[in-house]
Amino acid sequence: MMVESASETIRSAPSGQNGVGSLSGQADGSSGGATGTTASGTGREVTTGADSNGEMSPAELLHFQQQQVPVSVAMMSPQMLTPQQMQQILSPPQLQALLQQQQALMLQQLQEYYKKQQEQLHLQLLTQQQAGKPQPKEALGNKQLAFQQQLLQMQQLQQQHLLNLQRQGLVSLQPNQASGPLQTLPQAAVCPTDLPQLWKGEGAPGQPAEDSVKQEGLDLTGTAATATSFAAPPKVSPPLSHHTLPNGQPTVLTSRRDSSSHEETPGSHPLYGHGECKWPGCETLCEDLGQFIKHLNTEHALDDRSTAQCRVQMQVVQQLEIQLAKESERLQAMMAHLHMRPSEPKPFSQPLNPVPGSSSFSKVTVSAADSFPDGLVHPPTSAAAPVTPLRPPGLGSASLHGGGPARRRSSDKFCSPISSELAQNHEFYKNADVRPPFTYASLIRQAILETPDRQLTLNEIYNWFTRMFAYFRRNTATWKNAVRHNLSLHKCFVRVENVKGAVWTVDEREYQKRRPPKMTGSPTLVKNMISGLSYGALNASYQAALAESSFPLLNSPGMLNPGSASSLLPLSHDDVGAPVEPLPSNGSSSPPRLSPPQYSHQVQVKEEPAEAEEDRQPGPPLGAPNPSASGPPEDRDLEEELPGEELS
DNA sequence: GTCACAGTAAACAAAA
DNA sequence: GTTTTGTTTACTGTGA
């Protein structure tokens, strides 16, 4: 009865669950080429930059480094492309790979640079010692200190960079890696490969100048020795995943890490893993624990060097803790601002302004942060965040459970503020593998209306989905089928034969005709909710916050820009019960790629009633692109449409 | 319980 | 021949 063979392959991934099963979509795959070029291009630049500083004086080098750090970080960061663009182009695994590559390059650059520094310092020290000049020695010590501080600074920048990326979802952590932000943050902030590398190249960065001077001889020889070790193909283990856990992380003097490490390997030593000594910068191979203990006692006994290294580690930990404190503080502030209690597991379930009769509120229970890829409790931007309680009933996020087919006609019809909701939670949906609480139809419509031409090919619609929603970067077979199904099923989507092929447009009239959800409550209430003074006001803070974060869509035409013609483009008041206006005079009606006559001839109407065909004649379906921005017309639509026809 | 809607799965055909 | 696109049907879950 059922066809198994062909469909089974497609079915292997779907089911809509948020499993880790990665189904790389076609869009992802196709963008792989761009990924490679971007990554390699960046890498080359970094490398040449590092090579170019071979013959500088220490002072110049210091200066160079001061300039080089931000440059490197800039290269590391996807700032040439915005993170959004990066994500549009790259699939998550590609992003990870790119980041790792960049980090590896950066570390390599650091090592090379620092090695040169050390060699130069060492040479100078030797010559000066021979000349019997004690004074410059101190100066050199200071220089070394300065370098080390630079290094730390650089590391900090890198940490911040990683944090930023992580916040933007570019770097994600394995969900099982950490159960909470306190554990997640430090691990994410510092790539496990970072610290050993940092260790390798330095004696004791950041320690007091006297110490540095005092240990100079020892440190220099010591670091020279280690320098040679990493002059060979560095065991940077570049493409090591961020997730490779604590093995590479120094655990000295960090109670948190100690505990975790102990938990991890009860019978082993926290400084021993994978047959290697995990003492920072050591990596000596030890066959067994006994050998390692011996090695530990001989090589890492209590001496100046080990002490200095411990000091550095302390600093590293302190830095991380400071960073963590900062981030925690920020999180608290954000949550406080969002009226959330950090300790509450499901902070969104308590609406601020519950509207009577809004049954959907009671269903909003899921903390979207739970499913945020990086495991952080992201005080969202999320769909589940304060927006939710403020959302008009019936438009509420029916489900963010990410899994099941639970998104009911949320913001769908009903002039839902999908555009604003989407705008506000754009980043969230883009990064979080959370199912958007919109129907396919509303999403398709949104995709189409966002374009200047208000028409999209099927493939462009696909791309929009994957671009806008992390959720749709998997299970492609399922949702693409659903998209096609919706396009075909709903009369509001009109297929138009274009020169370049078929494009899909939205017939707003038909869209609005779709049966609105039955709502309890007075029409007045409904009306108010839609035009939503309170909604808008209460969301002001969000708008501001998003604007502050330079949220792209806020500035994009047709989204939240009230001044844009398209966003104000009303669903014509006359379009109810009367043919849609040709709107020839309305230049803002986004002239389609088709010339009007062409269009009128080429519109293929799917078995539509004659009246609808008439409606569609001369121009592309008139959009009501921004429901949130054009409340009144839609109110009117509702009022006038409700008694009207009901069509499926 | 019924109805409408939405999502999913699948079959099928036509076009690229 | 394969993939993409488009249409259609059937079924299920959910909310009113």
PDB file of N, CA, C and O in Angstrom, chain A residues 111-152:
ATOM      1  N   GLN A 111      51.912  32.537  18.040  1.00  0.00           N
ATOM      2  CA  GLN A 111      53.093  31.761  18.420  1.00  0.00           C
ATOM      3  C   GLN A 111      54.324  32.239  17.684  1.00  0.00           C
ATOM      4  O   GLN A 111      55.381  32.437  18.272  1.00  0.00           O
ATOM      5  N   GLU A 112      54.149  32.404  16.398  1.00  0.00           N
ATOM      6  CA  GLU A 112      55.292  32.839  15.613  1.00  0.00           C
ATOM      7  C   GLU A 112      55.801  34.177  16.114  1.00  0.00           C
ATOM      8  O   GLU A 112      56.994  34.404  16.309  1.00  0.00           O
ATOM      9  N   TYR A 113      54.850  35.014  16.348  1.00  0.00           N
ATOM     10  CA  TYR A 113      55.217  36.339  16.779  1.00  0.00           C
ATOM     11  C   TYR A 113      55.908  36.296  18.128  1.00  0.00           C
ATOM     12  O   TYR A 113      56.968  36.880  18.344  1.00  0.00           O
ATOM     13  N   TYR A 114      55.333  35.562  19.006  1.00  0.00           N
ATOM     14  CA  TYR A 114      55.896  35.541  20.343  1.00  0.00           C
ATOM     15  C   TYR A 114      57.243  34.844  20.359  1.00  0.00           C
ATOM     16  O   TYR A 114      58.139  35.213  21.094  1.00  0.00           O
ATOM     17  N   LYS A 115      57.332  33.862  19.523  1.00  0.00           N
ATOM     18  CA  LYS A 115      58.617  33.177  19.455  1.00  0.00           C
ATOM     19  C   LYS A 115      59.706  34.157  19.043  1.00  0.00           C
ATOM     20  O   LYS A 115      60.794  34.196  19.621  1.00  0.00           O
ATOM     21  N   LYS A 116      59.404  34.940  18.052  1.00  0.00           N
ATOM     22  CA  LYS A 116      60.386  35.921  17.602  1.00  0.00           C
ATOM     23  C   LYS A 116      60.727  36.888  18.718  1.00  0.00           C
ATOM     24  O   LYS A 116      61.873  37.269  18.916  1.00  0.00           O
ATOM     25  N   GLN A 117      59.674  37.262  19.423  1.00  0.00           N
ATOM     26  CA  GLN A 117      59.902  38.163  20.533  1.00  0.00           C
ATOM     27  C   GLN A 117      60.873  37.556  21.537  1.00  0.00           C
ATOM     28  O   GLN A 117      61.822  38.198  21.974  1.00  0.00           O
ATOM     29  N   GLN A 118      60.588  36.338  21.855  1.00  0.00           N
ATOM     30  CA  GLN A 118      61.417  35.696  22.868  1.00  0.00           C
ATOM     31  C   GLN A 118      62.850  35.554  22.384  1.00  0.00           C
ATOM     32  O   GLN A 118      63.793  35.780  23.135  1.00  0.00           O
ATOM     33  N   GLU A 119      62.989  35.192  21.156  1.00  0.00           N
ATOM     34  CA  GLU A 119      64.340  35.024  20.640  1.00  0.00           C
ATOM     35  C   GLU A 119      65.088  36.346  20.652  1.00  0.00           C
ATOM     36  O   GLU A 119      66.246  36.424  21.044  1.00  0.00           O
ATOM     37  N   GLN A 120      64.397  37.350  20.230  1.00  0.00           N
ATOM     38  CA  GLN A 120      65.051  38.656  20.223  1.00  0.00           C
ATOM     39  C   GLN A 120      65.426  39.074  21.629  1.00  0.00           C
ATOM     40  O   GLN A 120      66.526  39.568  21.883  1.00  0.00           O
ATOM     41  N   LEU A 121      64.500  38.887  22.509  1.00  0.00           N
ATOM     42  CA  LEU A 121      64.772  39.268  23.883  1.00  0.00           C
ATOM     43  C   LEU A 121      65.955  38.477  24.441  1.00  0.00           C
ATOM     44  O   LEU A 121      66.811  39.013  25.130  1.00  0.00           O
ATOM     45  N   HIS A 122      65.902  37.227  24.108  1.00  0.00           N
ATOM     46  CA  HIS A 122      66.964  36.378  24.605  1.00  0.00           C
ATOM     47  C   HIS A 122      68.315  36.822  24.073  1.00  0.00           C
ATOM     48  O   HIS A 122      69.292  36.948  24.823  1.00  0.00           O
ATOM     49  N   LEU A 123      68.347  37.089  22.805  1.00  0.00           N
ATOM     50  CA  LEU A 123      69.595  37.552  22.205  1.00  0.00           C
ATOM     51  C   LEU A 123      70.058  38.842  22.853  1.00  0.00           C
ATOM     52  O   LEU A 123      71.214  39.002  23.235  1.00  0.00           O
ATOM     53  N   GLN A 124      69.135  39.746  22.967  1.00  0.00           N
ATOM     54  CA  GLN A 124      69.507  41.036  23.541  1.00  0.00           C
ATOM     55  C   GLN A 124      69.993  40.864  24.969  1.00  0.00           C
ATOM     56  O   GLN A 124      70.945  41.499  25.413  1.00  0.00           O
ATOM     57  N   LEU A 125      69.312  39.997  25.660  1.00  0.00           N
ATOM     58  CA  LEU A 125      69.705  39.781  27.047  1.00  0.00           C
ATOM     59  C   LEU A 125      71.105  39.235  27.129  1.00  0.00           C
ATOM     60  O   LEU A 125      71.920  39.683  27.942  1.00  0.00           O
ATOM     61  N   LEU A 126      71.371  38.290  26.256  1.00  0.00           N
ATOM     62  CA  LEU A 126      72.699  37.698  26.271  1.00  0.00           C
ATOM     63  C   LEU A 126      73.766  38.735  25.962  1.00  0.00           C
ATOM     64  O   LEU A 126      74.778  38.835  26.665  1.00  0.00           O
ATOM     65  N   THR A 127      73.506  39.495  24.936  1.00  0.00           N
ATOM     66  CA  THR A 127      74.511  40.493  24.576  1.00  0.00           C
ATOM     67  C   THR A 127      74.680  41.513  25.677  1.00  0.00           C
ATOM     68  O   THR A 127      75.784  41.959  25.979  1.00  0.00           O
ATOM     69  N   GLN A 128      73.575  41.859  26.288  1.00  0.00           N
ATOM     70  CA  GLN A 128      73.679  42.875  27.327  1.00  0.00           C
ATOM     71  C   GLN A 128      74.342  42.320  28.580  1.00  0.00           C
ATOM     72  O   GLN A 128      75.043  43.021  29.291  1.00  0.00           O
ATOM     73  N   GLN A 129      74.093  41.050  28.824  1.00  0.00           N
ATOM     74  CA  GLN A 129      74.734  40.455  29.986  1.00  0.00           C
ATOM     75  C   GLN A 129      76.239  40.390  29.771  1.00  0.00           C
ATOM     76  O   GLN A 129      77.021  40.620  30.690  1.00  0.00           O
ATOM     77  N   GLN A 130      76.584  40.123  28.550  1.00  0.00           N
ATOM     78  CA  GLN A 130      78.008  40.091  28.257  1.00  0.00           C
ATOM     79  C   GLN A 130      78.600  41.475  28.409  1.00  0.00           C
ATOM     80  O   GLN A 130      79.711  41.647  28.839  1.00  0.00           O
ATOM     81  N   ALA A 131      77.893  42.446  28.033  1.00  0.00           N
ATOM     82  CA  ALA A 131      78.390  43.813  28.144  1.00  0.00           C
ATOM     83  C   ALA A 131      78.275  44.320  29.571  1.00  0.00           C
ATOM     84  O   ALA A 131      78.765  45.403  29.877  1.00  0.00           O
ATOM     85  N   GLY A 132      77.630  43.545  30.400  1.00  0.00           N
ATOM     86  CA  GLY A 132      77.527  43.926  31.795  1.00  0.00           C
ATOM     87  C   GLY A 132      76.688  45.147  32.051  1.00  0.00           C
ATOM     88  O   GLY A 132      77.040  46.009  32.835  1.00  0.00           O
ATOM     89  N   LYS A 133      75.598  45.196  31.350  1.00  0.00           N
ATOM     90  CA  LYS A 133      74.691  46.319  31.560  1.00  0.00           C
ATOM     91  C   LYS A 133      73.428  45.833  32.261  1.00  0.00           C
ATOM     92  O   LYS A 133      72.603  45.181  31.648  1.00  0.00           O
ATOM     93  N   PRO A 134      73.339  46.127  33.492  1.00  0.00           N
ATOM     94  CA  PRO A 134      72.179  45.624  34.220  1.00  0.00           C
ATOM     95  C   PRO A 134      70.902  46.403  33.927  1.00  0.00           C
ATOM     96  O   PRO A 134      69.831  45.875  34.046  1.00  0.00           O
ATOM     97  N   GLN A 135      71.066  47.637  33.573  1.00  0.00           N
ATOM     98  CA  GLN A 135      69.865  48.472  33.501  1.00  0.00           C
ATOM     99  C   GLN A 135      68.892  48.084  32.405  1.00  0.00           C
ATOM    100  O   GLN A 135      67.701  47.956  32.659  1.00  0.00           O
ATOM    101  N   PRO A 136      69.414  47.829  31.205  1.00  0.00           N
ATOM    102  CA  PRO A 136      68.465  47.466  30.142  1.00  0.00           C
ATOM    103  C   PRO A 136      67.757  46.152  30.433  1.00  0.00           C
ATOM    104  O   PRO A 136      66.706  45.892  29.895  1.00  0.00           O
ATOM    105  N   LYS A 137      68.375  45.367  31.289  1.00  0.00           N
ATOM    106  CA  LYS A 137      67.743  44.106  31.614  1.00  0.00           C
ATOM    107  C   LYS A 137      66.337  44.340  32.173  1.00  0.00           C
ATOM    108  O   LYS A 137      65.373  43.659  31.818  1.00  0.00           O
ATOM    109  N   GLU A 138      66.312  45.322  33.012  1.00  0.00           N
ATOM    110  CA  GLU A 138      65.005  45.597  33.592  1.00  0.00           C
ATOM    111  C   GLU A 138      64.050  46.097  32.516  1.00  0.00           C
ATOM    112  O   GLU A 138      62.868  45.746  32.492  1.00  0.00           O
ATOM    113  N   ALA A 139      64.638  46.899  31.649  1.00  0.00           N
ATOM    114  CA  ALA A 139      63.785  47.401  30.569  1.00  0.00           C
ATOM    115  C   ALA A 139      63.259  46.247  29.732  1.00  0.00           C
ATOM    116  O   ALA A 139      62.098  46.223  29.324  1.00  0.00           O
ATOM    117  N   LEU A 140      64.167  45.307  29.518  1.00  0.00           N
ATOM    118  CA  LEU A 140      63.723  44.148  28.746  1.00  0.00           C
ATOM    119  C   LEU A 140      62.632  43.383  29.475  1.00  0.00           C
ATOM    120  O   LEU A 140      61.673  42.915  28.880  1.00  0.00           O
ATOM    121  N   GLY A 141      62.846  43.267  30.753  1.00  0.00           N
ATOM    122  CA  GLY A 141      61.809  42.586  31.529  1.00  0.00           C
ATOM    123  C   GLY A 141      60.480  43.280  31.387  1.00  0.00           C
ATOM    124  O   GLY A 141      59.439  42.635  31.219  1.00  0.00           O
ATOM    125  N   ASN A 142      60.542  44.566  31.412  1.00  0.00           N
ATOM    126  CA  ASN A 142      59.296  45.318  31.242  1.00  0.00           C
ATOM    127  C   ASN A 142      58.708  45.088  29.862  1.00  0.00           C
ATOM    128  O   ASN A 142      57.499  44.979  29.703  1.00  0.00           O
ATOM    129  N   LYS A 143      59.629  45.029  28.928  1.00  0.00           N
ATOM    130  CA  LYS A 143      59.118  44.791  27.577  1.00  0.00           C
ATOM    131  C   LYS A 143      58.441  43.441  27.486  1.00  0.00           C
ATOM    132  O   LYS A 143      57.356  43.287  26.928  1.00  0.00           O
ATOM    133  N   GLN A 144      59.124  42.500  28.101  1.00  0.00           N
ATOM    134  CA  GLN A 144      58.524  41.170  28.051  1.00  0.00           C
ATOM    135  C   GLN A 144      57.180  41.169  28.747  1.00  0.00           C
ATOM    136  O   GLN A 144      56.202  40.584  28.276  1.00  0.00           O
ATOM    137  N   LEU A 145      57.159  41.867  29.854  1.00  0.00           N
ATOM    138  CA  LEU A 145      55.895  41.969  30.569  1.00  0.00           C
ATOM    139  C   LEU A 145      54.833  42.590  29.678  1.00  0.00           C
ATOM    140  O   LEU A 145      53.683  42.142  29.614  1.00  0.00           O
ATOM    141  N   ALA A 146      55.288  43.629  28.980  1.00  0.00           N
ATOM    142  CA  ALA A 146      54.328  44.301  28.099  1.00  0.00           C
ATOM    143  C   ALA A 146      53.808  43.346  27.039  1.00  0.00           C
ATOM    144  O   ALA A 146      52.612  43.297  26.748  1.00  0.00           O
ATOM    145  N   PHE A 147      54.747  42.577  26.517  1.00  0.00           N
ATOM    146  CA  PHE A 147      54.306  41.619  25.500  1.00  0.00           C
ATOM    147  C   PHE A 147      53.324  40.627  26.076  1.00  0.00           C
ATOM    148  O   PHE A 147      52.318  40.268  25.481  1.00  0.00           O
ATOM    149  N   GLN A 148      53.669  40.203  27.257  1.00  0.00           N
ATOM    150  CA  GLN A 148      52.795  39.206  27.853  1.00  0.00           C
ATOM    151  C   GLN A 148      51.417  39.772  28.133  1.00  0.00           C
ATOM    152  O   GLN A 148      50.399  39.116  27.961  1.00  0.00           O
ATOM    153  N   GLN A 149      51.451  41.018  28.531  1.00  0.00           N
ATOM    154  CA  GLN A 149      50.151  41.636  28.775  1.00  0.00           C
ATOM    155  C   GLN A 149      49.383  41.781  27.481  1.00  0.00           C
ATOM    156  O   GLN A 149      48.166  41.602  27.430  1.00  0.00           O
ATOM    157  N   GLN A 150      50.139  42.125  26.460  1.00  0.00           N
ATOM    158  CA  GLN A 150      49.483  42.199  25.158  1.00  0.00           C
ATOM    159  C   GLN A 150      48.853  40.861  24.794  1.00  0.00           C
ATOM    160  O   GLN A 150      47.761  40.787  24.266  1.00  0.00           O
ATOM    161  N   LEU A 151      49.608  39.878  25.114  1.00  0.00           N
ATOM    162  CA  LEU A 151      49.120  38.555  24.779  1.00  0.00           C
ATOM    163  C   LEU A 151      47.826  38.250  25.516  1.00  0.00           C
ATOM    164  O   LEU A 151      46.857  37.751  24.945  1.00  0.00           O
ATOM    165  N   LEU A 152      47.859  38.579  26.780  1.00  0.00           N
ATOM    166  CA  LEU A 152      46.649  38.362  27.555  1.00  0.00           C
ATOM    167  C   LEU A 152      45.488  39.172  26.993  1.00  0.00           C
ATOM    168  O   LEU A 152      44.360  38.718  26.907  1.00  0.00           O
TER     169      LEU A 152
END
